[in-house]
């Protein structure tokens, strides 16, 4: 999809509007949920094992889905209910309207269900004159306000108490104006309570359905789902086919994980396990003096299972994982960009947050996913938060790649093609994406022509052309290229620890940024390694493929992966360790390369490559002399931000440990992502969002205990972002440890 | 009582304390007087399926929609409790104990100490056969709550308070 200047501006206007209007409420709520998640999962005895168990159940269930649908249908029918398997939204809505019609339904009450939003069943029923009432308080607020949900679990998360009070006071004109959350809740409960007891049909969704018993699991806190399912005599449940698991016993891990992962509650107030038609008597206020126990109800139950693209997703090797999603919202709450803008920007027709790309592409089509897919920066913080271990960034990358390939050919200028020698069989891939995807070529060119390229890049007219043509925001400072690359420097300097004297041999991977731009941190890394008695080599190995991958250019990334492996294989064979400075490149070696390289190649590189501070930690543990590095004694006090992907890989702890061993005084940020995320922060349409995310980090580092410290970050982007938001210099940890360092 | 069930009870009590949910431990003999202290009139309930205790006379155990709506307190049996979470498992019965437990402001679940299980997998294992037999149940933990109005409020569509009455296991189990 080709993003023109006009589209970019509209997008950035929309984001700015949301940042101003909804940003504060979204931020407060998502940060609360996210923090709650960390606390709540920490109480679990074996969180990782529980996630793997949940994952295995879903994998098996989706694999056996056709068989489970048949089993469930038989079970529900034997229980006395009916099952309807709807091909798509229109089919489902037609069936539900028929039920309403047969029951002469005047009112249908609903508990919260994203699947019903996907169907837009409210509109369908309302067209027939049925009064549809949302009973989840958040959904009801939105129904009254005529707005769309901004979050999978807490749909009205973008609205503050004051706004809701204003809305209710205007709409309902209560005798006493409503003010507090308590008053608003009481008002809503009373009003909805009356509507529920008078309803003809109750509609619920289902979080999970068990094939062996025909039971629905409904996870709620308010109690409205309980009333909705049991008070009226007719119950309609709508659920995607992917909600089915084989047996009741499979429910336990989902019960334990869903609340913790989503809102940080160990468990929600009510987990309903209903096997409809249920034994409970109908609560019928038309017969308000008949004892419940004396009733003899003939309850009606319809389970409407929705395909709507899901069976095709199941056949799609990349989208299939989406079907494991239990819609807990963890991927949204943990996402730096979501924390700033919420689901009204970070979402499609129905679904919001990280995994929404998969859902929207699967049920509504790529068009809907394309509108917000770019907001995933691939920071990967959601991966460890997901209770079913979905590689959400990968789904987003695949969909981005598919969007790139859509549309017509030949929209590119010849000159531009020269600059972007990628492997993409491009349809209408955005020039901005091609530029960032081919960053290595740009860096090579910039370095070869430095310093002229740097002067040029600083010129006002050049910046305005860059902004107009490829959307690089002119408020961002551009990186300055070095004439002498790290590889060249090392080649003329040579190693200072000979292989014969060395404790170990290592290959320092010259990532694009270190090689062409921040050559100093590469030199510092060489000196640190040599101080640990490591024989160092810096071979001319190319870009890892991270840059094209982040733009959804999978073919180019794949080719780069093969080239990098070819360049490193000999060293691995010789038993040399591969040491990586840039965490996003290490993450390629440790995760994404699994998709690009043969299994043994992937495993060899993964097992033989280390983040630089992880490597220093290993050297120190194995007897290297830490006193040969700069220690906290003469060194500065540090304010440290670890890198998002470094944290997901679990290697951030080594930087912490090395600083501790060497007696540094460190305060650390706990924000998930700096907001720069490679090229993201350079893009004109996302500049403000990126700065908003960065502000959370800036806030922590301008606090009294951090404001006078040296700012240290493990990632290139994080360093750039910190320099921009703080107006202070930032350094990589290895530059702090460099024996020659003078940083303060 | 075995050491193990003692520790399960402690875990259950601690979990409820964390949730700020009141719990009173009592004997079958003292059940009526305990209940009297806990409830607010009017009180409705459904018959308790226990041999050693039953609902006192003054509890309306055949509620109608009208009396249910007017009640301040409901007293119903829980099939069992889950120590790790402070949850009580409320069965759906033809007497209506599920909706009865939901409408009034205060819900008093009554359960036997011997019916406490340690953790969620054990609880779900116990529910498996019941659900396959067509049964339904609610795993209820604390009062109903919402954060949808801009701040956490207890008491949304369900009770705003829960007071668990735990019956000491007498006789053979002692
Ligand atoms: S993808 Fe994972 S984290 Fe995101 S909503 Fe689904 S289950 Fe939760």
PDB file of N, CA and C in Angstrom, chain A residues 135-138 141 161 164 181 185 189 192 212-213 215 221-224 226-227 230-231 248-249 255-256 260 266-267 269-275 278-281 284-285 288-292, chain B residues 62-66 69 85 92-96 98-103 120-121 124 127-128 131-132 134-141 143-146 148-151 153 155-159:
ATOM      1  N   UNK A 135     -25.299  -5.274  28.533  1.00  0.00           N
ATOM      2  CA  UNK A 135     -25.388  -5.221  29.996  1.00  0.00           C
ATOM      3  C   UNK A 135     -24.035  -5.090  30.688  1.00  0.00           C
ATOM      4  N   UNK A 136     -22.959  -5.363  29.969  1.00  0.00           N
ATOM      5  CA  UNK A 136     -21.647  -5.071  30.538  1.00  0.00           C
ATOM      6  C   UNK A 136     -21.579  -3.551  30.672  1.00  0.00           C
ATOM      7  N   UNK A 137     -21.185  -3.067  31.839  1.00  0.00           N
ATOM      8  CA  UNK A 137     -21.290  -1.623  32.060  1.00  0.00           C
ATOM      9  C   UNK A 137     -20.455  -0.825  31.059  1.00  0.00           C
ATOM     10  N   UNK A 138     -19.274  -1.342  30.740  1.00  0.00           N
ATOM     11  CA  UNK A 138     -18.429  -0.639  29.773  1.00  0.00           C
ATOM     12  C   UNK A 138     -19.065  -0.618  28.393  1.00  0.00           C
ATOM     13  N   UNK A 141     -21.957   1.843  28.357  1.00  0.00           N
ATOM     14  CA  UNK A 141     -21.494   3.221  28.210  1.00  0.00           C
ATOM     15  C   UNK A 141     -21.277   3.523  26.723  1.00  0.00           C
ATOM     16  N   UNK A 161     -14.033   8.793  34.415  1.00  0.00           N
ATOM     17  CA  UNK A 161     -15.209   8.920  35.270  1.00  0.00           C
ATOM     18  C   UNK A 161     -16.003  10.195  34.926  1.00  0.00           C
ATOM     19  N   UNK A 164     -17.916   9.923  31.647  1.00  0.00           N
ATOM     20  CA  UNK A 164     -19.083   9.051  31.744  1.00  0.00           C
ATOM     21  C   UNK A 164     -20.201   9.777  32.507  1.00  0.00           C
ATOM     22  N   UNK A 181     -17.832   7.166  40.518  1.00  0.00           N
ATOM     23  CA  UNK A 181     -17.939   5.846  39.896  1.00  0.00           C
ATOM     24  C   UNK A 181     -19.000   5.003  40.608  1.00  0.00           C
ATOM     25  N   UNK A 185     -22.219   3.498  38.768  1.00  0.00           N
ATOM     26  CA  UNK A 185     -22.431   2.054  38.750  1.00  0.00           C
ATOM     27  C   UNK A 185     -23.830   1.704  39.267  1.00  0.00           C
ATOM     28  N   UNK A 189     -26.601  -0.160  37.148  1.00  0.00           N
ATOM     29  CA  UNK A 189     -27.090  -1.469  37.579  1.00  0.00           C
ATOM     30  C   UNK A 189     -28.619  -1.462  37.693  1.00  0.00           C
ATOM     31  N   UNK A 192     -30.197  -1.197  34.141  1.00  0.00           N
ATOM     32  CA  UNK A 192     -30.014  -2.420  33.364  1.00  0.00           C
ATOM     33  C   UNK A 192     -30.723  -3.601  34.013  1.00  0.00           C
ATOM     34  N   UNK A 212     -16.556 -32.147  25.236  1.00  0.00           N
ATOM     35  CA  UNK A 212     -17.041 -33.366  25.901  1.00  0.00           C
ATOM     36  C   UNK A 212     -18.312 -33.155  26.699  1.00  0.00           C
ATOM     37  N   UNK A 213     -18.525 -31.914  27.210  1.00  0.00           N
ATOM     38  CA  UNK A 213     -19.706 -31.677  28.047  1.00  0.00           C
ATOM     39  C   UNK A 213     -20.671 -30.665  27.434  1.00  0.00           C
ATOM     40  N   UNK A 215     -20.116 -27.438  27.609  1.00  0.00           N
ATOM     41  CA  UNK A 215     -20.178 -26.324  28.569  1.00  0.00           C
ATOM     42  C   UNK A 215     -19.510 -25.074  28.002  1.00  0.00           C
ATOM     43  N   UNK A 221     -16.675 -10.199  35.696  1.00  0.00           N
ATOM     44  CA  UNK A 221     -16.580  -9.718  37.076  1.00  0.00           C
ATOM     45  C   UNK A 221     -17.870  -9.090  37.558  1.00  0.00           C
ATOM     46  N   UNK A 222     -18.666  -8.616  36.624  1.00  0.00           N
ATOM     47  CA  UNK A 222     -19.828  -7.839  37.050  1.00  0.00           C
ATOM     48  C   UNK A 222     -21.006  -8.698  37.454  1.00  0.00           C
ATOM     49  N   UNK A 223     -21.111  -9.898  36.868  1.00  0.00           N
ATOM     50  CA  UNK A 223     -22.267 -10.736  37.145  1.00  0.00           C
ATOM     51  C   UNK A 223     -23.349 -10.595  36.091  1.00  0.00           C
ATOM     52  N   UNK A 224     -23.123  -9.726  35.105  1.00  0.00           N
ATOM     53  CA  UNK A 224     -24.149  -9.532  34.075  1.00  0.00           C
ATOM     54  C   UNK A 224     -24.282 -10.742  33.161  1.00  0.00           C
ATOM     55  N   UNK A 226     -23.949 -13.775  34.111  1.00  0.00           N
ATOM     56  CA  UNK A 226     -24.758 -14.750  34.843  1.00  0.00           C
ATOM     57  C   UNK A 226     -26.236 -14.424  34.682  1.00  0.00           C
ATOM     58  N   UNK A 227     -26.577 -13.164  34.861  1.00  0.00           N
ATOM     59  CA  UNK A 227     -27.994 -12.788  34.721  1.00  0.00           C
ATOM     60  C   UNK A 227     -28.481 -12.983  33.290  1.00  0.00           C
ATOM     61  N   UNK A 230     -29.170 -16.661  32.484  1.00  0.00           N
ATOM     62  CA  UNK A 230     -30.076 -17.459  33.307  1.00  0.00           C
ATOM     63  C   UNK A 230     -31.450 -16.829  33.522  1.00  0.00           C
ATOM     64  N   UNK A 231     -31.527 -15.518  33.526  1.00  0.00           N
ATOM     65  CA  UNK A 231     -32.824 -14.896  33.826  1.00  0.00           C
ATOM     66  C   UNK A 231     -33.858 -15.134  32.716  1.00  0.00           C
ATOM     67  N   UNK A 248     -13.437 -30.706  29.715  1.00  0.00           N
ATOM     68  CA  UNK A 248     -13.543 -29.824  30.880  1.00  0.00           C
ATOM     69  C   UNK A 248     -12.182 -29.664  31.558  1.00  0.00           C
ATOM     70  N   UNK A 249     -11.438 -30.761  31.664  1.00  0.00           N
ATOM     71  CA  UNK A 249     -10.153 -30.710  32.354  1.00  0.00           C
ATOM     72  C   UNK A 249      -9.174 -29.742  31.685  1.00  0.00           C
ATOM     73  N   UNK A 255      -8.324 -20.758  33.022  1.00  0.00           N
ATOM     74  CA  UNK A 255      -8.881 -20.032  34.169  1.00  0.00           C
ATOM     75  C   UNK A 255      -7.762 -19.348  34.946  1.00  0.00           C
ATOM     76  N   UNK A 256      -6.651 -20.041  35.078  1.00  0.00           N
ATOM     77  CA  UNK A 256      -5.565 -19.465  35.871  1.00  0.00           C
ATOM     78  C   UNK A 256      -4.837 -18.341  35.147  1.00  0.00           C
ATOM     79  N   UNK A 260      -5.124 -13.051  35.002  1.00  0.00           N
ATOM     80  CA  UNK A 260      -3.779 -12.562  35.335  1.00  0.00           C
ATOM     81  C   UNK A 260      -3.157 -11.865  34.142  1.00  0.00           C
ATOM     82  N   UNK A 266      -5.876 -12.202  39.721  1.00  0.00           N
ATOM     83  CA  UNK A 266      -5.583 -13.637  39.811  1.00  0.00           C
ATOM     84  C   UNK A 266      -6.727 -14.435  39.199  1.00  0.00           C
ATOM     85  N   UNK A 267      -7.915 -13.987  39.488  1.00  0.00           N
ATOM     86  CA  UNK A 267      -9.101 -14.613  38.890  1.00  0.00           C
ATOM     87  C   UNK A 267     -10.181 -13.537  38.901  1.00  0.00           C
ATOM     88  N   UNK A 269     -14.178 -12.213  39.264  1.00  0.00           N
ATOM     89  CA  UNK A 269     -15.181 -12.584  40.270  1.00  0.00           C
ATOM     90  C   UNK A 269     -15.938 -13.850  39.893  1.00  0.00           C
ATOM     91  N   UNK A 270     -16.315 -13.943  38.619  1.00  0.00           N
ATOM     92  CA  UNK A 270     -17.111 -15.105  38.236  1.00  0.00           C
ATOM     93  C   UNK A 270     -16.533 -15.815  37.021  1.00  0.00           C
ATOM     94  N   UNK A 271     -16.316 -17.094  37.190  1.00  0.00           N
ATOM     95  CA  UNK A 271     -16.031 -17.930  36.028  1.00  0.00           C
ATOM     96  C   UNK A 271     -17.230 -18.865  35.924  1.00  0.00           C
ATOM     97  N   UNK A 272     -18.128 -18.573  34.995  1.00  0.00           N
ATOM     98  CA  UNK A 272     -19.325 -19.401  34.841  1.00  0.00           C
ATOM     99  C   UNK A 272     -18.973 -20.603  33.996  1.00  0.00           C
ATOM    100  N   UNK A 273     -19.369 -21.758  34.470  1.00  0.00           N
ATOM    101  CA  UNK A 273     -19.196 -22.999  33.708  1.00  0.00           C
ATOM    102  C   UNK A 273     -20.592 -23.549  33.473  1.00  0.00           C
ATOM    103  N   UNK A 274     -21.191 -23.112  32.392  1.00  0.00           N
ATOM    104  CA  UNK A 274     -22.599 -23.422  32.157  1.00  0.00           C
ATOM    105  C   UNK A 274     -22.732 -24.526  31.114  1.00  0.00           C
ATOM    106  N   UNK A 275     -23.569 -25.496  31.434  1.00  0.00           N
ATOM    107  CA  UNK A 275     -23.869 -26.553  30.470  1.00  0.00           C
ATOM    108  C   UNK A 275     -25.338 -26.392  30.081  1.00  0.00           C
ATOM    109  N   UNK A 278     -29.500 -24.864  31.275  1.00  0.00           N
ATOM    110  CA  UNK A 278     -29.134 -25.039  32.682  1.00  0.00           C
ATOM    111  C   UNK A 278     -30.342 -25.438  33.533  1.00  0.00           C
ATOM    112  N   UNK A 279     -30.034 -26.000  34.725  1.00  0.00           N
ATOM    113  CA  UNK A 279     -31.089 -26.447  35.640  1.00  0.00           C
ATOM    114  C   UNK A 279     -31.763 -25.296  36.377  1.00  0.00           C
ATOM    115  N   UNK A 280     -31.090 -24.155  36.439  1.00  0.00           N
ATOM    116  CA  UNK A 280     -31.664 -23.038  37.206  1.00  0.00           C
ATOM    117  C   UNK A 280     -33.012 -22.625  36.638  1.00  0.00           C
ATOM    118  N   UNK A 281     -33.962 -22.309  37.529  1.00  0.00           N
ATOM    119  CA  UNK A 281     -35.257 -21.836  37.049  1.00  0.00           C
ATOM    120  C   UNK A 281     -35.147 -20.441  36.434  1.00  0.00           C
ATOM    121  N   UNK A 284     -38.787 -15.086  36.363  1.00  0.00           N
ATOM    122  CA  UNK A 284     -39.811 -14.464  35.532  1.00  0.00           C
ATOM    123  C   UNK A 284     -40.679 -13.531  36.365  1.00  0.00           C
ATOM    124  N   UNK A 285     -40.462 -12.253  36.162  1.00  0.00           N
ATOM    125  CA  UNK A 285     -41.194 -11.279  36.978  1.00  0.00           C
ATOM    126  C   UNK A 285     -42.654 -11.124  36.556  1.00  0.00           C
ATOM    127  N   UNK A 288     -44.293 -13.175  39.398  1.00  0.00           N
ATOM    128  CA  UNK A 288     -43.352 -12.817  40.454  1.00  0.00           C
ATOM    129  C   UNK A 288     -43.668 -13.461  41.794  1.00  0.00           C
ATOM    130  N   UNK A 289     -44.848 -14.119  41.908  1.00  0.00           N
ATOM    131  CA  UNK A 289     -45.152 -14.762  43.186  1.00  0.00           C
ATOM    132  C   UNK A 289     -45.042 -16.278  43.131  1.00  0.00           C
ATOM    133  N   UNK A 290     -44.575 -16.787  42.000  1.00  0.00           N
ATOM    134  CA  UNK A 290     -44.380 -18.237  41.907  1.00  0.00           C
ATOM    135  C   UNK A 290     -42.965 -18.558  42.392  1.00  0.00           C
ATOM    136  N   UNK A 291     -42.866 -19.467  43.364  1.00  0.00           N
ATOM    137  CA  UNK A 291     -41.541 -19.814  43.895  1.00  0.00           C
ATOM    138  C   UNK A 291     -40.671 -20.387  42.777  1.00  0.00           C
ATOM    139  N   UNK A 292     -39.417 -19.997  42.799  1.00  0.00           N
ATOM    140  CA  UNK A 292     -38.489 -20.485  41.780  1.00  0.00           C
ATOM    141  C   UNK A 292     -38.469 -22.011  41.758  1.00  0.00           C
TER     142      UNK A 292
ATOM    143  N   UNK B  62     -37.956 -20.623  49.984  1.00  0.00           N
ATOM    144  CA  UNK B  62     -38.653 -20.823  48.716  1.00  0.00           C
ATOM    145  C   UNK B  62     -38.902 -19.470  48.062  1.00  0.00           C
ATOM    146  N   UNK B  63     -37.822 -18.784  47.715  1.00  0.00           N
ATOM    147  CA  UNK B  63     -38.005 -17.426  47.203  1.00  0.00           C
ATOM    148  C   UNK B  63     -38.735 -17.397  45.862  1.00  0.00           C
ATOM    149  N   UNK B  64     -39.447 -16.306  45.670  1.00  0.00           N
ATOM    150  CA  UNK B  64     -40.096 -16.007  44.394  1.00  0.00           C
ATOM    151  C   UNK B  64     -39.337 -14.830  43.802  1.00  0.00           C
ATOM    152  N   UNK B  65     -39.551 -14.490  42.539  1.00  0.00           N
ATOM    153  CA  UNK B  65     -38.886 -13.290  42.011  1.00  0.00           C
ATOM    154  C   UNK B  65     -39.135 -12.077  42.902  1.00  0.00           C
ATOM    155  N   UNK B  66     -40.331 -11.953  43.434  1.00  0.00           N
ATOM    156  CA  UNK B  66     -40.653 -10.782  44.263  1.00  0.00           C
ATOM    157  C   UNK B  66     -39.844 -10.780  45.558  1.00  0.00           C
ATOM    158  N   UNK B  69     -36.143 -10.154  44.914  1.00  0.00           N
ATOM    159  CA  UNK B  69     -35.812  -8.768  44.641  1.00  0.00           C
ATOM    160  C   UNK B  69     -35.775  -7.935  45.918  1.00  0.00           C
ATOM    161  N   UNK B  85      -7.348 -19.724  45.613  1.00  0.00           N
ATOM    162  CA  UNK B  85      -7.990 -18.522  45.083  1.00  0.00           C
ATOM    163  C   UNK B  85      -9.029 -17.905  46.018  1.00  0.00           C
ATOM    164  N   UNK B  92     -25.535 -24.856  39.879  1.00  0.00           N
ATOM    165  CA  UNK B  92     -26.867 -24.502  39.383  1.00  0.00           C
ATOM    166  C   UNK B  92     -27.821 -25.612  39.812  1.00  0.00           C
ATOM    167  N   UNK B  93     -28.886 -25.247  40.506  1.00  0.00           N
ATOM    168  CA  UNK B  93     -29.840 -26.261  40.959  1.00  0.00           C
ATOM    169  C   UNK B  93     -31.248 -25.880  40.522  1.00  0.00           C
ATOM    170  N   UNK B  94     -32.135 -26.869  40.560  1.00  0.00           N
ATOM    171  CA  UNK B  94     -33.512 -26.569  40.148  1.00  0.00           C
ATOM    172  C   UNK B  94     -34.218 -25.690  41.169  1.00  0.00           C
ATOM    173  N   UNK B  95     -33.666 -25.587  42.385  1.00  0.00           N
ATOM    174  CA  UNK B  95     -34.261 -24.654  43.364  1.00  0.00           C
ATOM    175  C   UNK B  95     -33.821 -23.217  43.103  1.00  0.00           C
ATOM    176  N   UNK B  96     -32.850 -23.064  42.231  1.00  0.00           N
ATOM    177  CA  UNK B  96     -32.461 -21.701  41.857  1.00  0.00           C
ATOM    178  C   UNK B  96     -31.337 -21.118  42.691  1.00  0.00           C
ATOM    179  N   UNK B  98     -28.357 -20.686  42.080  1.00  0.00           N
ATOM    180  CA  UNK B  98     -27.452 -19.783  41.337  1.00  0.00           C
ATOM    181  C   UNK B  98     -28.013 -18.362  41.235  1.00  0.00           C
ATOM    182  N   UNK B  99     -29.218 -18.185  40.672  1.00  0.00           N
ATOM    183  CA  UNK B  99     -29.744 -16.815  40.664  1.00  0.00           C
ATOM    184  C   UNK B  99     -29.973 -16.258  42.071  1.00  0.00           C
ATOM    185  N   UNK B 100     -30.347 -17.125  43.031  1.00  0.00           N
ATOM    186  CA  UNK B 100     -30.580 -16.619  44.392  1.00  0.00           C
ATOM    187  C   UNK B 100     -29.286 -16.033  44.959  1.00  0.00           C
ATOM    188  N   UNK B 101     -28.167 -16.646  44.622  1.00  0.00           N
ATOM    189  CA  UNK B 101     -26.889 -16.148  45.145  1.00  0.00           C
ATOM    190  C   UNK B 101     -26.475 -14.833  44.495  1.00  0.00           C
ATOM    191  N   UNK B 102     -27.165 -14.460  43.419  1.00  0.00           N
ATOM    192  CA  UNK B 102     -26.710 -13.335  42.594  1.00  0.00           C
ATOM    193  C   UNK B 102     -27.429 -12.007  42.860  1.00  0.00           C
ATOM    194  N   UNK B 103     -28.720 -12.082  43.193  1.00  0.00           N
ATOM    195  CA  UNK B 103     -29.499 -10.834  43.257  1.00  0.00           C
ATOM    196  C   UNK B 103     -29.278  -9.986  44.522  1.00  0.00           C
ATOM    197  N   UNK B 120      -6.673 -25.031  41.468  1.00  0.00           N
ATOM    198  CA  UNK B 120      -7.603 -24.984  40.337  1.00  0.00           C
ATOM    199  C   UNK B 120      -7.662 -26.302  39.571  1.00  0.00           C
ATOM    200  N   UNK B 121      -6.530 -26.930  39.254  1.00  0.00           N
ATOM    201  CA  UNK B 121      -6.643 -28.202  38.519  1.00  0.00           C
ATOM    202  C   UNK B 121      -7.481 -29.237  39.281  1.00  0.00           C
ATOM    203  N   UNK B 124     -11.158 -28.322  38.930  1.00  0.00           N
ATOM    204  CA  UNK B 124     -11.717 -28.589  37.609  1.00  0.00           C
ATOM    205  C   UNK B 124     -11.868 -30.094  37.386  1.00  0.00           C
ATOM    206  N   UNK B 127     -14.988 -31.018  38.879  1.00  0.00           N
ATOM    207  CA  UNK B 127     -16.169 -30.558  38.141  1.00  0.00           C
ATOM    208  C   UNK B 127     -16.394 -31.338  36.850  1.00  0.00           C
ATOM    209  N   UNK B 128     -15.344 -31.943  36.323  1.00  0.00           N
ATOM    210  CA  UNK B 128     -15.443 -32.623  35.033  1.00  0.00           C
ATOM    211  C   UNK B 128     -16.651 -33.527  34.916  1.00  0.00           C
ATOM    212  N   UNK B 131     -20.059 -31.629  35.034  1.00  0.00           N
ATOM    213  CA  UNK B 131     -20.429 -30.895  33.821  1.00  0.00           C
ATOM    214  C   UNK B 131     -20.795 -31.866  32.705  1.00  0.00           C
ATOM    215  N   UNK B 132     -20.052 -32.962  32.623  1.00  0.00           N
ATOM    216  CA  UNK B 132     -20.386 -33.952  31.575  1.00  0.00           C
ATOM    217  C   UNK B 132     -21.744 -34.575  31.825  1.00  0.00           C
ATOM    218  N   UNK B 134     -24.227 -32.823  32.644  1.00  0.00           N
ATOM    219  CA  UNK B 134     -25.213 -31.779  32.375  1.00  0.00           C
ATOM    220  C   UNK B 134     -25.260 -30.686  33.429  1.00  0.00           C
ATOM    221  N   UNK B 135     -24.447 -30.798  34.460  1.00  0.00           N
ATOM    222  CA  UNK B 135     -24.462 -29.799  35.526  1.00  0.00           C
ATOM    223  C   UNK B 135     -23.773 -28.507  35.129  1.00  0.00           C
ATOM    224  N   UNK B 136     -24.025 -27.470  35.929  1.00  0.00           N
ATOM    225  CA  UNK B 136     -23.380 -26.172  35.710  1.00  0.00           C
ATOM    226  C   UNK B 136     -22.951 -25.615  37.058  1.00  0.00           C
ATOM    227  N   UNK B 137     -21.972 -24.761  37.047  1.00  0.00           N
ATOM    228  CA  UNK B 137     -21.497 -24.170  38.299  1.00  0.00           C
ATOM    229  C   UNK B 137     -20.797 -22.852  38.017  1.00  0.00           C
ATOM    230  N   UNK B 138     -20.753 -22.033  39.060  1.00  0.00           N
ATOM    231  CA  UNK B 138     -20.031 -20.766  38.958  1.00  0.00           C
ATOM    232  C   UNK B 138     -18.857 -20.828  39.934  1.00  0.00           C
ATOM    233  N   UNK B 139     -17.665 -20.540  39.445  1.00  0.00           N
ATOM    234  CA  UNK B 139     -16.537 -20.369  40.357  1.00  0.00           C
ATOM    235  C   UNK B 139     -16.561 -18.892  40.743  1.00  0.00           C
ATOM    236  N   UNK B 140     -16.983 -18.630  42.002  1.00  0.00           N
ATOM    237  CA  UNK B 140     -17.188 -17.241  42.423  1.00  0.00           C
ATOM    238  C   UNK B 140     -16.100 -16.840  43.404  1.00  0.00           C
ATOM    239  N   UNK B 141     -15.516 -15.694  43.163  1.00  0.00           N
ATOM    240  CA  UNK B 141     -14.402 -15.242  43.991  1.00  0.00           C
ATOM    241  C   UNK B 141     -14.650 -13.794  44.398  1.00  0.00           C
ATOM    242  N   UNK B 143     -16.902 -10.433  45.814  1.00  0.00           N
ATOM    243  CA  UNK B 143     -18.139  -9.822  45.333  1.00  0.00           C
ATOM    244  C   UNK B 143     -18.056  -9.474  43.849  1.00  0.00           C
ATOM    245  N   UNK B 144     -19.170  -9.118  43.252  1.00  0.00           N
ATOM    246  CA  UNK B 144     -19.128  -8.651  41.864  1.00  0.00           C
ATOM    247  C   UNK B 144     -18.458  -7.278  41.858  1.00  0.00           C
ATOM    248  N   UNK B 145     -17.841  -6.963  40.745  1.00  0.00           N
ATOM    249  CA  UNK B 145     -17.064  -5.720  40.706  1.00  0.00           C
ATOM    250  C   UNK B 145     -16.979  -5.203  39.283  1.00  0.00           C
ATOM    251  N   UNK B 146     -16.700  -3.918  39.152  1.00  0.00           N
ATOM    252  CA  UNK B 146     -16.484  -3.342  37.822  1.00  0.00           C
ATOM    253  C   UNK B 146     -15.473  -2.210  37.914  1.00  0.00           C
ATOM    254  N   UNK B 148     -15.472  -0.286  35.066  1.00  0.00           N
ATOM    255  CA  UNK B 148     -15.890   0.353  33.819  1.00  0.00           C
ATOM    256  C   UNK B 148     -16.335   1.801  33.976  1.00  0.00           C
ATOM    257  N   UNK B 149     -16.561   2.231  35.211  1.00  0.00           N
ATOM    258  CA  UNK B 149     -17.046   3.599  35.397  1.00  0.00           C
ATOM    259  C   UNK B 149     -15.913   4.540  35.810  1.00  0.00           C
ATOM    260  N   UNK B 150     -14.695   4.115  35.545  1.00  0.00           N
ATOM    261  CA  UNK B 150     -13.564   5.003  35.779  1.00  0.00           C
ATOM    262  C   UNK B 150     -12.841   4.736  37.085  1.00  0.00           C
ATOM    263  N   UNK B 151     -13.367   3.858  37.927  1.00  0.00           N
ATOM    264  CA  UNK B 151     -12.668   3.468  39.159  1.00  0.00           C
ATOM    265  C   UNK B 151     -13.251   2.139  39.597  1.00  0.00           C
ATOM    266  N   UNK B 153     -15.284  -0.411  41.510  1.00  0.00           N
ATOM    267  CA  UNK B 153     -16.454  -0.366  42.381  1.00  0.00           C
ATOM    268  C   UNK B 153     -16.888  -1.797  42.665  1.00  0.00           C
ATOM    269  N   UNK B 155     -19.726  -4.436  43.715  1.00  0.00           N
ATOM    270  CA  UNK B 155     -21.168  -4.440  43.609  1.00  0.00           C
ATOM    271  C   UNK B 155     -21.581  -3.884  42.270  1.00  0.00           C
ATOM    272  N   UNK B 156     -21.541  -4.738  41.233  1.00  0.00           N
ATOM    273  CA  UNK B 156     -22.014  -4.311  39.918  1.00  0.00           C
ATOM    274  C   UNK B 156     -23.384  -4.950  39.728  1.00  0.00           C
ATOM    275  N   UNK B 157     -23.471  -5.995  38.878  1.00  0.00           N
ATOM    276  CA  UNK B 157     -24.773  -6.645  38.703  1.00  0.00           C
ATOM    277  C   UNK B 157     -25.052  -7.667  39.799  1.00  0.00           C
ATOM    278  N   UNK B 158     -24.042  -8.037  40.555  1.00  0.00           N
ATOM    279  CA  UNK B 158     -24.219  -9.037  41.601  1.00  0.00           C
ATOM    280  C   UNK B 158     -23.997  -8.430  42.971  1.00  0.00           C
ATOM    281  N   UNK B 159     -23.807  -9.283  43.991  1.00  0.00           N
ATOM    282  CA  UNK B 159     -23.650  -8.800  45.359  1.00  0.00           C
ATOM    283  C   UNK B 159     -22.451  -7.874  45.520  1.00  0.00           C
TER     284      UNK B 159
END
